[in-house]
Amino acid sequence: MLDTELRTLIDEVKDGRMDRRAFIQRMIGFGLTAPMATQILAIGGVAMAQSPSPYKPTRRGGGGPLKVLWWQGPTLLNPHFATGTKDQDASRIFYEPLGCWDPEGNLNLVLAAEIPSIQNGGLAVDGKSVTWKLKPGVKWHDGHPFTADDVVFNWEYARDPATAALTIATYRDIKVEKVDDLTVRILFDKPTPFWADAFVGAPNTIIPKHLFADYKGAKSREAPTNLSPVGTGPYKFVEFKPGDVVRGVINPDYHMPNRPYFDTIEMKGGGDAVSAARAVIQTGEYDFAWNIQVEDEILLRLEKGGKGKTIYAVGGDTEFIALNFTDPNTEVDGERSSIKTKHPLFSDPAVRKALAMLVDREAVRKVIYGRAGRTTANFLNGPEKFVSRNTSWEFNIEKAAKLLDDAGWKPGADGIREKDGKKLKLLYQTSINGPRQKTQAIVKQACQKAGIDVELKSVVASVFFSSDVANPDTYAKFYADLEMFQIPLSQPDPALHMRRYISSNVATKENKWQGPNFPRWVNKEYDATIEAAESEVDPVKRAALYIKCNDLMYQDTVFIPVQHRLKVEACSNTLHPVISGWANETDNLHDWYRGEA
Amino acid sequence: MAGSTLAFPSAERRAYSPWRETWRRYRRHKLAVVSAVLLAVLIAAVVFGPLVWHVSINDIDVNSRLEGPSLAHPFGTDDLGQDILARMIYGGRISLAVGLAAMLVSVIVGTLVGALAGMSRGALGHALMWLTDLFLSLPQLPLLLLLIYLFRDGLKAVFGPEGGIFILVVLVIGGLRWMPVARLVRAQFLSLREKEFVEAARALGASPLRQVVRHILPNAVGPVIIAGTIDVAAAIIAESTLSFLGLGFPPDTPTWGRLLYDAKDYLDIASHWALFPGGAIFIAVVSINFIGDGLRDALDARKVI
Amino acid sequence: MGQYVLRRLLIAVPSLLGISLVLFVVLALAPGDPFSELATNPNVPPEVALALRAKFGLDDPIYLRYLHWLLAMAQGDWGFSFVSRMDVDTLILQRLPTTLYVIGSAQLLALLIAIPVGVYAATRPYSIFDQIANTFAFIGFSLPTFFTGILFILIFSVTLDWLPLVYTTDINATGVQWLIEELRQAIMPVVVLGLFQAASMTRFVRSAMLDVIRLDYVTTARAKGLGQTRVIVKHVMRNAMIPVVTLVALQMPAVFGGAIVTEQIFRIPGIGSLLISSILANDTPVVMAVTFVFACLVVFFNLAADVLYGWLDPRISLR
């Protein structure tokens, strides 16, 4: 799609000849996410809309307690140190960002006064800066005023490597300057279509300068408010026991009118997903439970009780099986799965294609994920705009068998196919997780029927995902033929996600297996496409390039996508939470209320 | 034992060797005999079962999931449609083998350490108790992870993948359960070695080894048998905990403990899934216990049968 | 006796040091990474993960790390958790009361059930009471706690709705109401754990009693005309208690260490769940602190058991 076509479409929206929603749907058809589409419109001069607020109550408080279950209990309350969404979710109760994403992909204002756009001068036409106006009169929980100094401080705090903040990547390459007490400007070195990253969303909430200024850099871990947050959020801090419970009480001076609804909030941690679902759906002891990774069978049964239900949000998380392009069983210079080797079986594209046909995605969806899964042929499944329409999947054992036969892999005496003395025996590993083990069983069965022998292996999650150099069972070392897991799409933009698989990022002993290209896939065309995408300003052209990347992966069968996984939460029938697929679960906490079922 | 107290005059006519005498006394204990038969049946079922029941253990049948017992599936199906009876037969071999082997390891090591510590009056006893305290303090999970990481590949290379894991699992489970047995045996020994009959044996010139084997050990064996039966159940469950942590057999191996673990979330939907493996573990434990009871009564010199 | 105790206590110190060294080495060598969640997060550049490792001293050689730990412990600094970024002793103290309350009650319940039932069953071997007690004991320890826990939840929380299935440490009530709520939420975990322990302990008590009941001096006491109760309590039990004391001493450290599975199922914030989550996250300082306290308790209680043997059976000479 060309530049001029895009301009024409945007003009149509500006003139009112095309409906915003229709434009967004069009962009989605090209694989863009809703947030990206609204940002394109913003750059094109159509200011972002604000979705009508779902919040109904007309006064602050009086809603009683809100009890939520986060079965992975939060372990710290400083958003810059959060090692996973659980810590970001807990921090978000007390701290706030400038804005956050709603389910439609629009920005909801939190600490910002208005959404930057070309019209109001917030967005620079060349895409190299964003100016945010802050809400006046906002106070921290201890009474100090919230100003631009706090925003600038967060940038200094996070970008300093000595702080070892995990948010460093967002803040390292930008420059933030104070324009006046209520205005900040973010400057980028290159045109950045995705300007709403820093200070937006639960991962990027803002901490107060007056309490953290003495604890920058190497002293960051000593700050007392690391454990007793003072924020601007709807709830004030009461108590925190790591791994167990986070408690908050209503903030009577909260800057949004009539909010929050609840008088207290309690976030309890621990246990497993099934009992969390029970506590919400069956016994009603809790109002909301996060991330219910449970077989749909069980959830359907629980919902018969009638006190609660499951709700779903579409994001971009894909469960996939990765193929190893090197040989895990041969050691070269003391390194297995070395880039100097080629996988003896997978070098034959017919084997890879046959494997892709042996994953019964429909059965996996039906038996395991149910409403939380969608079958897919794409590695990149979200945001919508990046979803390729050029790929397809099928499950066909006979066809796979024929493919193998034609390529010369004939069944031996034991039923396992072989060619030139090499047998089709594969080691398939993943992390410990009920649904994953069941998926392994389903795939193994189909493979056995096609004459491929599969050995299953499951590894403790903290070992599988570790970066420990001495450990042979990590996903990065990939001492197996197949491995299956998911890399969550943490932002509505796939750049970082896709960048991993360029040739220079191959995981090797030399880079201590920190290279993110764990399948060790080398494809010059892919490298070129990624480079082109990263320097492409036009978001539509950019989207097309990422779609091409996805298709290249599909053609080479680098990944076999198993399921596009939706986020699943359990929720009481009387609770009205606001859940977006592009945001953390607590991102819109201020808009939650209890009402009619 | 033979010839100590003859209950019936008619018994005088035959001379029993000690082992035959033990067997004869054992036979009188009805429950023990029934249990031995039951255990033998269980073992035969898992060993010869596949010859009779030909259904595959991992035939995934999406359309007949979580069905209760029926003619086609006497024990019902699980959530992937796999036949539970076939899976129990296959997994039973591993469960029973692991349970019995691990129990033997813990009992033998524990008795050895306990006996040595109990008989010693000096440094050896203290050293062994220190070792026991050490093992009791070790956090099992990191130790397991470490051992498996260190030895898995080596054992696999020598004994093959299944054999290697079996040995590792048995050593790990048995190796972390011998301590209570050792402490119990030592306590018994401390008490028994001061008793008159031991003193008498010593006076008659019995060497320490003979004192232990012929006099003290048979009387100290009570808690050991109890610990042994509890250990079998614990070992079967521990094996499933290991596989849950990715450290034992592959996740698709249907050992009884694993079946119980997989079924726990479906208790209200498909209780048959948990009932059968739980029942099997229960039967195995009960029968081993009564066999142990019978053995103890048969070996007890004082008891008149 | 006093000398013996003193000597044992003195030996305990170096023996604990030895144990702590082995513990530390095992934990240092065990695979796993405190910063594993960073690995799959594309937003976190690898340098940050490596910098964090260096910051927490994870790349120093083992003996150096052990010495640091030892010196810190000696000064009262129990370490700093990688995962929670807070002091380890605060973490442990937060969870201690709950652990003592729930796990301690379970152990107490186990003893209160096991001793009377075991003793009574031994006095009437193979009677109806004995058969029933034995059967329940077998069921009790054949079924793992994760199973019975869920069964109880299904019956009492889900179906009957009598008891809450999640344990909270902050109950919003006062006075009698507070007490009732505390009891209500503690019943299920205490019973699940207590019954599991009681099952095996009953068997041990019964066996120990049976061993002693057959001895000659008991027959003598009976022949002397002493009443059954007196015989049992004064003569039989004291000797039969030796294995029981051994077992109780073995169980006591677990009151501190918590019960991992039960805590997990009922979401009890005890030291057991702290331990398992720290182990899985490779939060070594926490694991080291907890296991070290646990080791101290093991050594102490086994010592106490040894001393008790001397009192229970005067013939036992401890040298």
Tab-separated table of C-alpha atoms in Angstrom, chain A residues 417-586:
chain	number	residue	atom	x	y	z
A	417	ARG	CA	11.195	-43.579	9.102
A	418	GLU	CA	14.778	-43.390	8.022
A	419	LYS	CA	16.932	-42.250	5.147
A	420	ASP	CA	20.631	-42.685	4.578
A	421	GLY	CA	20.920	-44.315	7.962
A	422	LYS	CA	19.349	-41.408	9.827
A	423	LYS	CA	16.247	-42.167	11.832
A	424	LEU	CA	13.443	-39.686	12.419
A	425	LYS	CA	13.789	-39.545	16.211
A	426	LEU	CA	13.098	-36.225	17.867
A	427	LEU	CA	13.441	-34.784	21.353
A	428	TYR	CA	10.621	-32.361	22.124
A	429	GLN	CA	10.971	-30.181	25.203
A	430	THR	CA	8.910	-27.550	26.972
A	431	SER	CA	8.339	-26.117	30.434
A	432	ILE	CA	6.247	-27.749	33.124
A	433	ASN	CA	2.663	-26.703	32.584
A	434	GLY	CA	-0.416	-28.936	32.371
A	435	PRO	CA	-1.730	-27.655	29.025
A	436	ARG	CA	1.744	-27.858	27.534
A	437	GLN	CA	2.224	-31.478	28.553
A	438	LYS	CA	-1.124	-32.342	27.036
A	439	THR	CA	-0.207	-30.571	23.813
A	440	GLN	CA	2.994	-32.594	23.723
A	441	ALA	CA	1.004	-35.799	24.081
A	442	ILE	CA	-1.290	-34.860	21.200
A	443	VAL	CA	1.597	-33.954	18.894
A	444	LYS	CA	3.553	-37.050	19.830
A	445	GLN	CA	0.663	-39.302	18.963
A	446	ALA	CA	0.239	-37.840	15.519
A	447	CYS	CA	3.958	-38.087	14.876
A	448	GLN	CA	4.093	-41.718	15.916
A	449	LYS	CA	1.330	-42.489	13.454
A	450	ALA	CA	3.337	-40.870	10.677
A	451	GLY	CA	6.454	-42.824	11.582
A	452	ILE	CA	8.316	-40.199	13.579
A	453	ASP	CA	9.513	-41.211	17.043
A	454	VAL	CA	9.181	-38.449	19.605
A	455	GLU	CA	10.624	-38.352	23.104
A	456	LEU	CA	9.041	-35.847	25.482
A	457	LYS	CA	10.872	-33.791	28.020
A	458	SER	CA	9.594	-31.164	30.439
A	459	VAL	CA	11.738	-28.784	32.448
A	460	VAL	CA	10.972	-26.654	35.490
A	461	ALA	CA	10.050	-23.178	34.265
A	462	SER	CA	12.656	-21.326	36.315
A	463	VAL	CA	15.338	-23.552	34.816
A	464	PHE	CA	13.977	-23.579	31.269
A	465	PHE	CA	13.812	-19.808	31.049
A	466	SER	CA	16.999	-19.110	32.919
A	467	SER	CA	20.074	-17.518	31.445
A	468	ASP	CA	22.387	-19.636	33.549
A	469	VAL	CA	25.395	-20.465	31.429
A	470	ALA	CA	26.047	-23.821	33.085
A	471	ASN	CA	22.579	-25.252	32.683
A	472	PRO	CA	21.930	-27.582	29.717
A	473	ASP	CA	18.152	-27.427	29.905
A	474	THR	CA	17.545	-23.815	28.936
A	475	TYR	CA	15.513	-22.848	25.904
A	476	ALA	CA	18.437	-20.779	24.680
A	477	LYS	CA	20.812	-23.712	24.602
A	478	PHE	CA	18.162	-25.744	22.765
A	479	TYR	CA	19.781	-29.146	23.272
A	480	ALA	CA	16.721	-30.683	21.682
A	481	ASP	CA	15.102	-30.871	18.269
A	482	LEU	CA	11.851	-29.145	19.104
A	483	GLU	CA	10.855	-26.831	21.872
A	484	MET	CA	7.549	-25.230	22.683
A	485	PHE	CA	6.637	-22.155	24.676
A	486	GLN	CA	5.393	-18.621	24.230
A	487	ILE	CA	7.057	-15.254	24.125
A	488	PRO	CA	4.418	-12.757	25.174
A	489	LEU	CA	3.942	-9.769	22.932
A	490	SER	CA	4.532	-7.134	25.529
A	491	GLN	CA	3.777	-4.119	23.360
A	492	PRO	CA	1.336	-3.584	20.542
A	493	ASP	CA	4.301	-3.338	18.176
A	494	PRO	CA	6.263	-6.296	16.886
A	495	ALA	CA	9.594	-4.634	16.197
A	496	LEU	CA	11.484	-6.022	19.161
A	497	HIS	CA	9.655	-9.300	18.881
A	498	MET	CA	10.701	-9.947	15.272
A	499	ARG	CA	14.145	-8.458	15.533
A	500	ARG	CA	15.273	-11.429	17.565
A	501	TYR	CA	15.586	-13.750	14.612
A	502	ILE	CA	18.168	-12.019	12.466
A	503	SER	CA	21.377	-13.924	11.763
A	504	SER	CA	23.579	-11.792	13.931
A	505	ASN	CA	21.470	-12.668	16.942
A	506	VAL	CA	22.105	-16.396	16.883
A	507	ALA	CA	22.667	-17.846	20.364
A	508	THR	CA	26.183	-19.161	20.652
A	509	LYS	CA	28.589	-20.161	23.358
A	510	GLU	CA	30.516	-17.008	22.596
A	511	ASN	CA	27.684	-14.685	23.507
A	512	LYS	CA	26.824	-16.958	26.448
A	513	TRP	CA	23.646	-17.995	24.680
A	514	GLN	CA	22.220	-14.538	25.232
A	515	GLY	CA	21.561	-14.153	21.544
A	516	PRO	CA	17.798	-14.197	21.162
A	517	ASN	CA	17.763	-16.189	17.915
A	518	PHE	CA	17.453	-19.548	19.624
A	519	PRO	CA	16.287	-21.580	16.586
A	520	ARG	CA	19.611	-20.466	15.060
A	521	TRP	CA	17.875	-19.651	11.802
A	522	VAL	CA	19.877	-17.828	9.172
A	523	ASN	CA	18.073	-16.131	6.311
A	524	LYS	CA	19.545	-13.188	4.447
A	525	GLU	CA	16.223	-12.055	3.073
A	526	TYR	CA	14.790	-11.908	6.563
A	527	ASP	CA	17.735	-9.825	7.767
A	528	ALA	CA	17.209	-7.376	4.926
A	529	THR	CA	13.488	-7.123	5.533
A	530	ILE	CA	13.932	-6.420	9.231
A	531	GLU	CA	16.453	-3.706	8.504
A	532	ALA	CA	14.112	-2.127	6.025
A	533	ALA	CA	11.237	-2.266	8.487
A	534	GLU	CA	13.187	-0.589	11.240
A	535	SER	CA	14.068	2.425	9.175
A	536	GLU	CA	10.636	2.700	7.616
A	537	VAL	CA	8.643	5.655	8.781
A	538	ASP	CA	5.360	4.995	7.028
A	539	PRO	CA	3.493	2.742	9.417
A	540	VAL	CA	1.587	1.017	6.667
A	541	LYS	CA	4.678	0.116	4.698
A	542	ARG	CA	6.217	-0.963	7.933
A	543	ALA	CA	3.316	-3.253	8.661
A	544	ALA	CA	3.655	-4.796	5.218
A	545	LEU	CA	7.331	-5.483	5.866
A	546	TYR	CA	6.558	-7.249	9.124
A	547	ILE	CA	3.936	-9.313	7.368
A	548	LYS	CA	6.627	-10.324	4.901
A	549	CYS	CA	8.854	-11.352	7.811
A	550	ASN	CA	6.076	-13.534	9.141
A	551	ASP	CA	5.640	-15.125	5.733
A	552	LEU	CA	9.356	-15.819	5.398
A	553	MET	CA	9.223	-17.662	8.686
A	554	TYR	CA	6.233	-19.599	7.454
A	555	GLN	CA	7.967	-20.602	4.235
A	556	ASP	CA	11.037	-21.838	6.036
A	557	THR	CA	8.927	-23.433	8.768
A	558	VAL	CA	11.002	-21.904	11.509
A	559	PHE	CA	8.137	-21.998	13.949
A	560	ILE	CA	5.041	-24.136	14.002
A	561	PRO	CA	2.450	-21.932	15.689
A	562	VAL	CA	0.143	-23.971	17.848
A	563	GLN	CA	-2.371	-21.539	19.263
A	564	HIS	CA	-3.060	-17.855	19.352
A	565	ARG	CA	-3.769	-17.574	23.030
A	566	LEU	CA	-6.221	-15.148	24.500
A	567	LYS	CA	-5.930	-13.747	27.961
A	568	VAL	CA	-8.364	-15.444	30.302
A	569	GLU	CA	-9.536	-13.987	33.579
A	570	ALA	CA	-12.181	-15.122	36.036
A	571	CYS	CA	-14.614	-12.507	37.195
A	572	SER	CA	-17.580	-12.318	39.515
A	573	ASN	CA	-20.928	-11.772	37.840
A	574	THR	CA	-21.442	-8.470	39.597
A	575	LEU	CA	-18.030	-7.004	38.869
A	576	HIS	CA	-17.458	-4.738	35.874
A	577	PRO	CA	-13.733	-4.772	35.237
A	578	VAL	CA	-12.124	-3.076	32.272
A	579	ILE	CA	-9.738	-5.463	30.556
A	580	SER	CA	-7.765	-4.666	27.441
A	581	GLY	CA	-5.727	-7.119	25.418
A	582	TRP	CA	-3.054	-4.444	25.019
A	583	ALA	CA	-2.701	-3.520	28.640
A	584	ASN	CA	-2.100	-5.113	31.996
A	585	GLU	CA	-5.153	-6.254	33.883
A	586	THR	CA	-4.937	-3.438	36.418
